[in-house]
Amino acid sequence: MKPRVSIIMGSTSDLEIMEQAAKLLAEMEIPYEINALSAHRVPEMVADFARGAHTRGIEVIIAGAGGAAHLPGVIAAFTPLPVIGVPIKSSNSIDGWDSVLSILQMPAGIPVATVALDGARNAGILAAQIISTGDGAIREKVIRFKKELAAKIDGANRELANIEMPFKVN
Ligand code: RP5
């Protein structure tokens, strides 16, 4: 099975967050690869990876990094593929905003679709949605996923209806 999504992280210290994207892709039965690459520590390897990803059948890249998080933007500079950036609150982050703004504030011409701080699960969902534009089977899975989210809210409201609270009238 060939990977359709490539998950890249700046360090294995990001794995605890980035594995949430991997879990989502597994739920959707989308094959992925997962590797560590650093824009600062191995910039040539990042360039080689990003230049070649689409030639290997990769359709979407999810890239996560913390602190001075240049990895998603540098990958986006070299690839024609959509890049989803995951800002990570890591050991070298001040408060997470450093990573958010490094990934979010890309110059015109080189977009990175930035999810919330530590929002790797959303990155996985977005990757599945991008793939679903050209894959009916994945689209059905995304539709089912959204129905399950709605069902959870239905269930939560049924539970809330059974809880008695002072002055609660519903
Ligand atoms: C970033 O620096 C990585 O993405 C990670 O979030 C952070 C710390 O990396 P390590 O020093 O733990 O390898 O480049």
XYZ file of N, CA, C and O and ligand atoms in Angstrom:
694
model
N 0.841 -1.190 0.000
C 0.000 0.000 0.000
C 0.886 1.254 0.000
O 1.798 1.363 0.803
N 0.614 2.170 -0.934
C 1.438 3.394 -0.994
C 0.811 4.495 -0.152
O -0.427 4.631 -0.127
N 1.641 5.304 0.526
C 1.086 6.393 1.337
C 0.443 7.472 0.467
O 0.970 7.827 -0.585
N -0.700 7.988 0.944
C -1.366 9.103 0.254
C -1.135 10.421 0.995
O -1.309 11.489 0.432
N -0.835 10.300 2.299
C -0.568 11.477 3.122
C 0.804 11.291 3.757
O 1.158 10.187 4.173
N 1.566 12.373 3.805
C 2.851 12.333 4.504
C 2.759 13.218 5.742
O 2.453 14.410 5.639
N 2.984 12.617 6.893
C 3.017 13.374 8.152
C 4.486 13.597 8.506
O 5.261 12.637 8.615
N 4.831 14.868 8.675
C 6.212 15.233 9.005
C 6.195 16.027 10.302
O 5.322 16.876 10.500
N 7.157 15.748 11.168
C 7.252 16.555 12.392
C 8.698 16.995 12.586
O 9.630 16.300 12.145
N 8.856 18.138 13.266
C 10.186 18.712 13.442
C 11.090 17.876 14.316
O 12.312 17.944 14.206
N 10.469 17.075 15.189
C 11.230 16.265 16.146
C 10.304 15.170 16.659
O 9.075 15.350 16.692
N 10.882 14.076 17.119
C 10.017 13.043 17.704
C 9.374 13.532 19.003
O 8.430 12.926 19.490
N 9.880 14.659 19.546
C 9.200 15.213 20.722
C 7.812 15.765 20.351
O 7.016 16.063 21.226
N 7.535 15.896 19.040
C 6.213 16.328 18.572
C 5.248 15.148 18.376
O 4.073 15.352 18.039
N 5.748 13.926 18.550
C 4.955 12.748 18.169
C 3.643 12.625 18.934
O 2.608 12.248 18.374
N 3.683 12.961 20.219
C 2.468 12.823 21.037
C 1.300 13.608 20.422
O 0.151 13.169 20.473
N 1.606 14.767 19.844
C 0.579 15.562 19.166
C 0.300 15.006 17.774
O -0.845 14.748 17.401
N 1.353 14.783 17.004
C 1.165 14.427 15.596
C 0.533 13.063 15.393
O -0.083 12.794 14.361
N 0.638 12.184 16.391
C 0.009 10.864 16.223
C -1.511 10.974 16.200
O -2.188 10.069 15.733
N -2.057 12.121 16.638
C -3.514 12.308 16.542
C -3.959 12.413 15.076
O -5.055 11.965 14.720
N -3.105 13.002 14.237
C -3.403 13.039 12.796
C -3.339 11.625 12.224
O -4.193 11.216 11.426
N -2.323 10.885 12.658
C -2.171 9.511 12.169
C -3.371 8.653 12.550
O -3.880 7.865 11.738
N -3.857 8.817 13.784
C -5.006 8.019 14.240
C -6.240 8.321 13.400
O -7.002 7.417 13.041
N -6.447 9.594 13.100
C -7.610 9.971 12.290
C -7.528 9.333 10.898
O -8.505 8.783 10.392
N -6.331 9.394 10.294
C -6.161 8.802 8.962
C -6.402 7.297 9.004
O -7.003 6.732 8.086
N -5.975 6.663 10.081
C -6.229 5.225 10.227
C -7.722 4.953 10.321
O -8.229 3.998 9.727
N -8.455 5.810 11.080
C -9.916 5.656 11.179
C -10.562 5.740 9.798
O -11.541 5.062 9.513
N -10.012 6.597 8.946
C -10.557 6.791 7.588
C -9.973 5.778 6.592
O -10.264 5.829 5.404
N -9.081 4.921 7.084
C -8.399 3.916 6.251
C -7.636 4.556 5.086
O -7.704 4.092 3.951
N -6.956 5.658 5.396
C -6.106 6.340 4.412
C -4.651 6.024 4.751
O -4.177 6.359 5.841
N -3.912 5.367 3.844
C -2.512 5.040 4.150
C -1.635 6.298 4.225
O -1.787 7.215 3.418
N -0.748 6.298 5.213
C 0.111 7.469 5.419
C 1.520 7.009 5.768
O 1.730 5.865 6.167
N 2.447 7.935 5.642
C 3.803 7.723 6.167
C 4.031 8.782 7.233
O 3.370 9.829 7.246
N 4.922 8.502 8.165
C 5.191 9.465 9.241
C 6.696 9.504 9.492
O 7.328 8.454 9.648
N 7.261 10.717 9.449
C 8.717 10.873 9.587
C 9.042 12.175 10.317
O 8.229 13.097 10.358
N 10.244 12.239 10.864
C 10.762 13.476 11.459
C 11.758 14.103 10.485
O 12.601 13.413 9.907
N 11.606 15.406 10.283
C 12.522 16.188 9.444
C 12.542 17.586 10.017
O 11.486 18.094 10.376
N 13.668 18.208 10.069
C 13.733 19.543 10.669
C 14.210 20.570 9.648
O 15.233 20.362 8.982
N 13.454 21.679 9.555
C 13.838 22.742 8.611
C 15.163 23.368 8.988
O 15.859 23.930 8.138
N 15.524 23.281 10.271
C 16.765 23.912 10.723
C 17.919 22.922 10.818
O 19.065 23.269 10.550
N 17.611 21.698 11.206
C 18.692 20.737 11.453
C 19.084 19.979 10.187
O 20.245 19.586 10.040
N 18.109 19.718 9.299
C 18.417 19.010 8.038
C 17.699 19.693 6.875
O 16.853 19.086 6.202
N 18.046 20.955 6.594
C 17.296 21.691 5.561
C 17.370 21.051 4.175
O 16.375 21.062 3.436
N 18.523 20.463 3.814
C 18.623 19.835 2.478
C 17.677 18.645 2.366
O 17.054 18.423 1.320
N 17.557 17.872 3.462
C 16.648 16.710 3.426
C 15.206 17.179 3.288
O 14.395 16.538 2.610
N 14.866 18.290 3.938
C 13.503 18.825 3.829
C 13.226 19.214 2.379
O 12.164 18.884 1.820
N 14.182 19.888 1.748
C 14.001 20.297 0.346
C 13.840 19.074 -0.558
O 12.937 19.030 -1.414
N 14.669 18.059 -0.368
C 14.572 16.845 -1.197
C 13.216 16.178 -1.007
O 12.562 15.772 -1.975
N 12.801 16.054 0.271
C 11.505 15.434 0.547
C 10.382 16.203 -0.149
O 9.528 15.628 -0.829
N 10.377 17.531 0.035
C 9.262 18.340 -0.459
C 9.219 18.365 -1.983
O 8.140 18.333 -2.586
N 10.385 18.404 -2.618
C 10.426 18.401 -4.086
C 9.885 17.090 -4.661
O 9.285 17.074 -5.731
N 10.099 15.995 -3.947
C 9.769 14.681 -4.511
C 8.464 14.074 -4.053
O 8.020 13.065 -4.610
N 7.808 14.656 -3.049
C 6.645 13.982 -2.439
C 5.559 13.660 -3.468
O 5.022 12.547 -3.486
N 5.227 14.608 -4.325
C 4.127 14.368 -5.284
C 4.495 13.298 -6.302
O 3.614 12.610 -6.823
N 5.786 13.112 -6.582
C 6.191 12.095 -7.566
C 6.038 10.687 -6.990
O 6.044 9.711 -7.728
N 5.883 10.589 -5.664
C 5.703 9.275 -5.010
C 4.229 8.979 -4.745
O 3.892 7.995 -4.089
N 3.335 9.846 -5.198
C 1.907 9.590 -5.007
C 1.320 10.237 -3.768
O 0.133 10.060 -3.473
N 2.120 10.979 -3.029
C 1.595 11.721 -1.870
C 0.637 12.801 -2.381
O 0.922 13.486 -3.367
N -0.531 12.936 -1.693
C -1.534 13.918 -2.135
C -1.619 15.125 -1.198
O -2.017 16.213 -1.621
N -1.313 14.908 0.071
C -1.377 15.989 1.061
C -0.207 15.802 2.031
O 0.124 14.667 2.397
N 0.375 16.918 2.461
C 1.428 16.864 3.491
C 0.901 17.543 4.748
O 0.337 18.643 4.691
N 1.047 16.862 5.874
C 0.743 17.464 7.181
C 2.092 17.667 7.876
O 2.855 16.715 8.049
N 2.384 18.922 8.250
C 3.679 19.197 8.869
C 3.472 19.916 10.200
O 2.785 20.939 10.256
N 4.058 19.383 11.245
C 3.920 19.982 12.570
C 5.265 20.358 13.143
O 6.256 19.641 12.951
N 5.310 21.496 13.840
C 6.557 21.909 14.497
C 6.235 22.901 15.607
O 5.182 23.531 15.611
N 7.187 23.020 16.527
C 7.012 23.952 17.638
C 8.054 25.062 17.605
O 8.997 25.027 16.811
N 7.867 26.054 18.450
C 8.824 27.162 18.538
C 8.883 27.960 17.247
O 7.869 28.384 16.720
N 10.112 28.174 16.747
C 10.302 28.863 15.457
C 9.965 27.867 14.361
O 10.832 27.226 13.776
N 8.666 27.737 14.089
C 8.151 26.576 13.345
C 8.148 26.843 11.842
O 7.109 27.107 11.239
N 9.322 26.735 11.217
C 9.444 27.042 9.796
C 9.180 25.843 8.899
O 9.092 25.987 7.676
N 9.078 24.654 9.503
C 8.992 23.431 8.695
C 7.840 23.439 7.679
O 8.071 23.196 6.495
N 6.577 23.729 8.106
C 5.486 23.675 7.110
C 5.687 24.678 5.978
O 5.448 24.358 4.806
N 6.151 25.878 6.311
C 6.342 26.899 5.282
C 7.449 26.550 4.308
O 7.321 26.777 3.102
N 8.527 25.975 4.808
C 9.631 25.595 3.917
C 9.184 24.448 3.011
O 9.451 24.454 1.802
N 8.459 23.494 3.571
C 7.939 22.406 2.727
C 7.029 22.992 1.648
O 7.124 22.644 0.463
N 6.131 23.914 2.046
C 5.200 24.519 1.086
C 5.945 25.245 -0.034
O 5.479 25.309 -1.174
N 7.126 25.793 0.289
C 7.895 26.519 -0.718
C 8.390 25.592 -1.834
O 8.582 26.019 -2.961
N 8.554 24.300 -1.502
C 9.152 23.376 -2.469
C 8.164 22.428 -3.139
O 8.555 21.708 -4.044
N 6.926 22.365 -2.658
C 6.012 21.343 -3.171
C 4.791 21.960 -3.840
O 4.306 23.009 -3.385
N 4.245 21.289 -4.866
C 2.968 21.722 -5.430
C 1.774 21.186 -4.625
O 0.631 21.555 -4.894
N 2.024 20.342 -3.645
C 0.938 19.714 -2.874
C 0.382 20.672 -1.816
O 1.095 21.559 -1.336
N -0.897 20.464 -1.386
C -1.404 21.236 -0.254
C -0.677 20.828 1.024
O -0.443 19.638 1.274
N -0.310 21.846 1.809
C 0.393 21.609 3.078
C -0.493 22.091 4.225
O -0.963 23.232 4.215
N -0.723 21.200 5.184
C -1.468 21.561 6.398
C -0.452 21.697 7.524
O 0.324 20.776 7.783
N -0.460 22.851 8.187
C 0.505 23.105 9.250
C -0.116 22.927 10.627
O -1.226 23.395 10.877
N 0.611 22.252 11.495
C 0.165 22.053 12.877
C 1.136 22.769 13.818
O 2.274 22.312 14.023
N 0.720 23.910 14.387
C 1.576 24.560 15.389
C 1.570 23.741 16.677
O 0.501 23.298 17.129
N 2.738 23.532 17.253
C 2.844 22.689 18.447
C 3.438 23.487 19.606
O 4.414 24.222 19.425
N 2.808 23.348 20.749
C 3.370 23.974 21.954
C 4.419 23.017 22.507
O 4.095 22.012 23.137
N 5.672 23.309 22.240
C 6.755 22.362 22.557
C 7.675 22.934 23.633
O 7.448 24.029 24.140
N 8.729 22.182 23.913
C 9.643 22.584 24.997
C 10.295 23.935 24.718
O 10.656 24.659 25.637
N 10.482 24.284 23.439
C 11.127 25.560 23.105
C 10.119 26.645 22.713
O 10.505 27.684 22.197
N 8.807 26.385 22.949
C 7.801 27.414 22.689
C 7.781 28.408 23.842
O 8.004 28.035 25.000
N 7.481 29.676 23.530
C 7.256 30.645 24.608
C 5.873 30.369 25.201
O 5.737 30.049 26.364
N 4.848 30.465 24.353
C 3.489 30.179 24.834
C 2.651 29.497 23.749
O 1.463 29.302 23.918
N 3.274 29.169 22.617
C 2.543 28.556 21.508
C 2.259 29.551 20.397
O 2.169 29.175 19.234
N 2.117 30.829 20.761
C 1.865 31.840 19.728
C 3.030 31.922 18.746
O 2.846 32.228 17.558
N 4.253 31.685 19.226
C 5.416 31.722 18.333
C 5.233 30.723 17.186
O 5.432 31.040 16.011
N 4.780 29.522 17.547
C 4.581 28.487 16.536
C 3.365 28.798 15.647
O 3.420 28.649 14.420
N 2.268 29.257 16.283
C 1.053 29.591 15.515
C 1.387 30.632 14.446
O 1.066 30.464 13.262
N 2.040 31.710 14.866
C 2.286 32.809 13.922
C 3.329 32.428 12.878
O 3.233 32.840 11.721
N 4.318 31.622 13.239
C 5.321 31.180 12.254
C 4.667 30.388 11.131
O 5.074 30.465 9.970
N 3.638 29.606 11.474
C 2.996 28.756 10.466
C 1.868 29.497 9.751
O 1.660 29.342 8.543
N 1.164 30.345 10.491
C -0.010 31.040 9.941
C 0.347 32.150 8.969
O -0.256 32.288 7.911
N 1.348 32.948 9.335
C 1.577 34.216 8.623
C 2.500 34.043 7.408
O 3.502 34.738 7.270
N 2.088 33.146 6.508
C 2.878 32.920 5.304
C 2.684 34.069 4.321
O 1.608 34.660 4.245
N 3.717 34.383 3.545
C 3.562 35.447 2.549
C 2.677 34.994 1.387
O 2.519 33.786 1.159
N 2.108 35.961 0.673
C 1.243 35.659 -0.477
C 1.995 34.769 -1.458
O 3.164 35.003 -1.753
N 1.309 33.738 -1.938
C 1.909 32.844 -2.918
C 2.281 31.486 -2.366
O 2.402 30.521 -3.122
N 2.470 31.384 -1.050
C 2.888 30.098 -0.457
C 1.993 29.803 0.741
O 2.385 29.996 1.902
N 0.751 29.314 0.486
C -0.162 29.084 1.613
C 0.177 27.837 2.422
O 0.677 26.855 1.879
N -0.088 27.928 3.718
C -0.095 26.752 4.590
C -1.435 26.777 5.326
O -1.763 27.774 5.981
N -2.216 25.724 5.180
C -3.519 25.645 5.856
C -3.265 25.339 7.323
O -2.916 24.219 7.691
N -3.391 26.357 8.161
C -2.957 26.231 9.560
C -4.119 25.841 10.465
O -5.156 26.499 10.457
N -3.940 24.781 11.233
C -4.967 24.371 12.204
C -4.605 24.942 13.580
O -3.587 25.615 13.741
N -5.452 24.654 14.550
C -5.253 25.205 15.897
C -3.965 24.683 16.548
O -3.410 23.663 16.127
N -3.524 25.373 17.572
C -2.369 24.916 18.359
C -2.624 23.487 18.844
O -3.682 23.201 19.438
N -1.694 22.601 18.533
C -1.811 21.178 18.877
C -3.013 20.501 18.203
O -3.477 19.452 18.665
N -3.503 21.093 17.122
C -4.741 20.593 16.478
C -4.490 19.539 15.415
O -5.059 19.604 14.320
N -3.684 18.558 15.720
C -3.301 17.569 14.697
C -4.480 16.716 14.232
O -4.518 16.281 13.074
N -5.464 16.484 15.116
C -6.619 15.692 14.670
C -7.358 16.424 13.542
O -7.755 15.820 12.547
N -7.514 17.743 13.702
C -8.148 18.516 12.630
C -7.324 18.471 11.345
O -7.879 18.492 10.245
N -6.011 18.429 11.479
C -5.163 18.311 10.289
C -5.466 17.000 9.558
O -5.535 16.961 8.330
N -5.667 15.937 10.311
C -6.023 14.648 9.706
C -7.373 14.719 9.007
O -7.540 14.212 7.888
N -8.340 15.367 9.670
C -9.673 15.498 9.059
C -9.580 16.316 7.777
O -10.146 15.936 6.737
N -8.855 17.426 7.824
C -8.726 18.280 6.636
C -8.037 17.525 5.498
O -8.441 17.646 4.334
N -7.025 16.746 5.815
C -6.353 15.942 4.779
C -7.346 14.976 4.140
O -7.382 14.827 2.906
N -8.173 14.340 4.967
C -9.182 13.412 4.427
C -10.176 14.173 3.544
O -10.584 13.687 2.476
N -10.564 15.370 3.963
C -11.507 16.159 3.165
C -10.886 16.576 1.823
O -11.571 16.578 0.801
N -9.593 16.927 1.831
C -8.926 17.282 0.568
C -8.914 16.071 -0.361
O -9.259 16.161 -1.539
N -8.545 14.915 0.183
C -8.516 13.695 -0.632
C -9.922 13.344 -1.123
O -10.112 12.884 -2.250
N -10.937 13.634 -0.305
C -12.317 13.266 -0.655
C -12.837 14.018 -1.873
O -13.802 13.589 -2.500
N -12.202 15.137 -2.249
C -12.682 15.866 -3.434
C -12.505 15.042 -4.707
O -13.192 15.283 -5.693
N -11.590 14.067 -4.666
C -11.379 13.235 -5.848
C -11.555 11.757 -5.566
O -11.094 10.923 -6.350
N -12.182 11.427 -4.447
C -12.296 10.012 -4.047
C -13.629 9.812 -3.327
O -13.781 10.190 -2.160
N -14.580 9.216 -4.057
C -15.949 9.049 -3.531
C -15.994 8.209 -2.260
O -16.810 8.477 -1.370
N -15.131 7.182 -2.170
C -15.158 6.306 -0.986
C -14.751 7.088 0.259
O -15.341 6.942 1.344
N -13.733 7.940 0.104
C -13.296 8.765 1.258
C -14.377 9.805 1.563
O -14.630 10.113 2.730
N -15.025 10.330 0.505
C -16.094 11.307 0.776
C -17.189 10.671 1.633
O -17.682 11.291 2.574
N -17.552 9.427 1.332
C -18.578 8.742 2.140
C -18.126 8.622 3.597
O -18.917 8.775 4.525
N -16.846 8.350 3.777
C -16.321 8.229 5.162
C -16.370 9.577 5.882
O -16.659 9.629 7.079
N -16.072 10.646 5.157
C -16.135 11.983 5.776
C -17.589 12.305 6.153
O -17.857 12.844 7.237
N -18.524 11.961 5.252
C -19.950 12.220 5.543
C -20.377 11.432 6.782
O -21.042 11.958 7.677
N -19.961 10.149 6.856
C -20.297 9.315 8.023
C -19.693 9.917 9.299
O -20.326 9.970 10.349
N -18.457 10.373 9.193
C -17.762 10.980 10.335
C -18.556 12.173 10.867
O -18.745 12.331 12.074
N -19.060 13.018 9.954
C -19.815 14.200 10.382
C -21.140 13.794 11.034
O -21.593 14.427 11.989
N -21.757 12.712 10.496
C -23.014 12.223 11.109
C -22.746 11.731 12.528
O -23.560 11.924 13.430
N -21.588 11.088 12.725
C -21.251 10.602 14.072
C -21.059 11.763 15.049
O -21.458 11.688 16.208
N -20.444 12.864 14.553
C -20.275 14.050 15.404
C -21.635 14.590 15.828
O -21.849 14.951 16.992
N -22.571 14.641 14.853
C -23.914 15.158 15.146
C -24.615 14.245 16.150
O -25.303 14.719 17.068
N -24.432 12.920 15.984
C -25.077 11.967 16.891
C -24.576 12.150 18.320
O -25.331 12.001 19.291
N -23.298 12.492 18.460
C -22.735 12.716 19.804
C -23.431 13.900 20.471
O -23.708 13.870 21.678
N -23.714 14.954 19.710
C -24.403 16.126 20.282
C -25.838 15.747 20.656
O -26.344 16.150 21.714
N -26.483 14.960 19.793
C -27.839 14.476 20.130
C -27.808 13.743 21.468
O -28.631 13.967 22.353
N -26.835 12.833 21.607
C -26.713 12.059 22.843
C -26.444 12.957 24.045
O -27.022 12.769 25.121
N -25.574 13.953 23.841
C -25.243 14.868 24.944
C -26.488 15.623 25.388
O -26.723 15.807 26.592
N -27.321 16.034 24.428
C -28.534 16.780 24.789
C -29.564 15.889 25.493
O -30.275 16.354 26.380
N -29.612 14.603 25.094
C -30.516 13.681 25.807
C -30.053 13.531 27.258
O -30.865 13.519 28.180
N -28.731 13.427 27.459
C -28.209 13.335 28.836
C -28.509 14.598 29.624
O -28.956 14.537 30.775
N -28.291 15.755 29.004
C -28.548 17.031 29.695
C -30.020 17.164 30.073
O -30.358 17.709 31.129
N -30.895 16.633 29.199
C -32.339 16.735 29.473
C -32.706 15.993 30.748
O -33.670 16.343 31.435
N -31.932 14.944 31.071
C -32.240 14.133 32.260
C -31.588 14.655 33.542
O -31.798 14.091 34.609
N -30.778 15.681 33.426
C -30.118 16.229 34.617
C -30.967 17.346 35.199
O -31.365 18.277 34.472
N -31.269 17.221 36.501
C -32.060 18.266 37.150
C -31.146 19.321 37.750
O -30.152 19.004 38.393
N -31.467 20.577 37.505
C -30.695 21.709 38.043
C -31.681 22.784 38.468
O -32.747 22.916 37.845
N -31.327 23.539 39.515
C -32.238 24.597 39.967
C -32.544 25.572 38.826
O -31.649 26.024 38.146
N -33.843 25.863 38.650
C -34.343 26.820 37.636
C -34.153 26.348 36.207
O -34.408 27.086 35.264
N -33.671 25.120 35.996
C -33.557 24.589 34.636
C -34.942 24.198 34.163
O -35.623 23.444 34.859
N -35.357 24.709 33.017
C -36.747 24.490 32.569
C -36.853 23.617 31.320
O -37.929 23.467 30.758
N -35.709 23.085 30.836
C -35.842 22.186 29.683
C -35.396 20.774 30.044
O -34.909 20.514 31.120
C 11.010 22.162 16.791
O 11.638 22.295 18.011
C 10.396 20.798 16.830
O 9.307 20.735 15.963
C 9.963 20.647 18.263
O 8.630 21.088 18.461
C 10.887 21.600 18.991
C 11.823 20.929 19.983
O 12.555 19.926 19.340
P 13.538 18.985 20.185
O 14.588 19.874 20.762
O 12.667 18.317 21.233
O 14.088 17.978 19.219
O 11.895 22.297 15.734
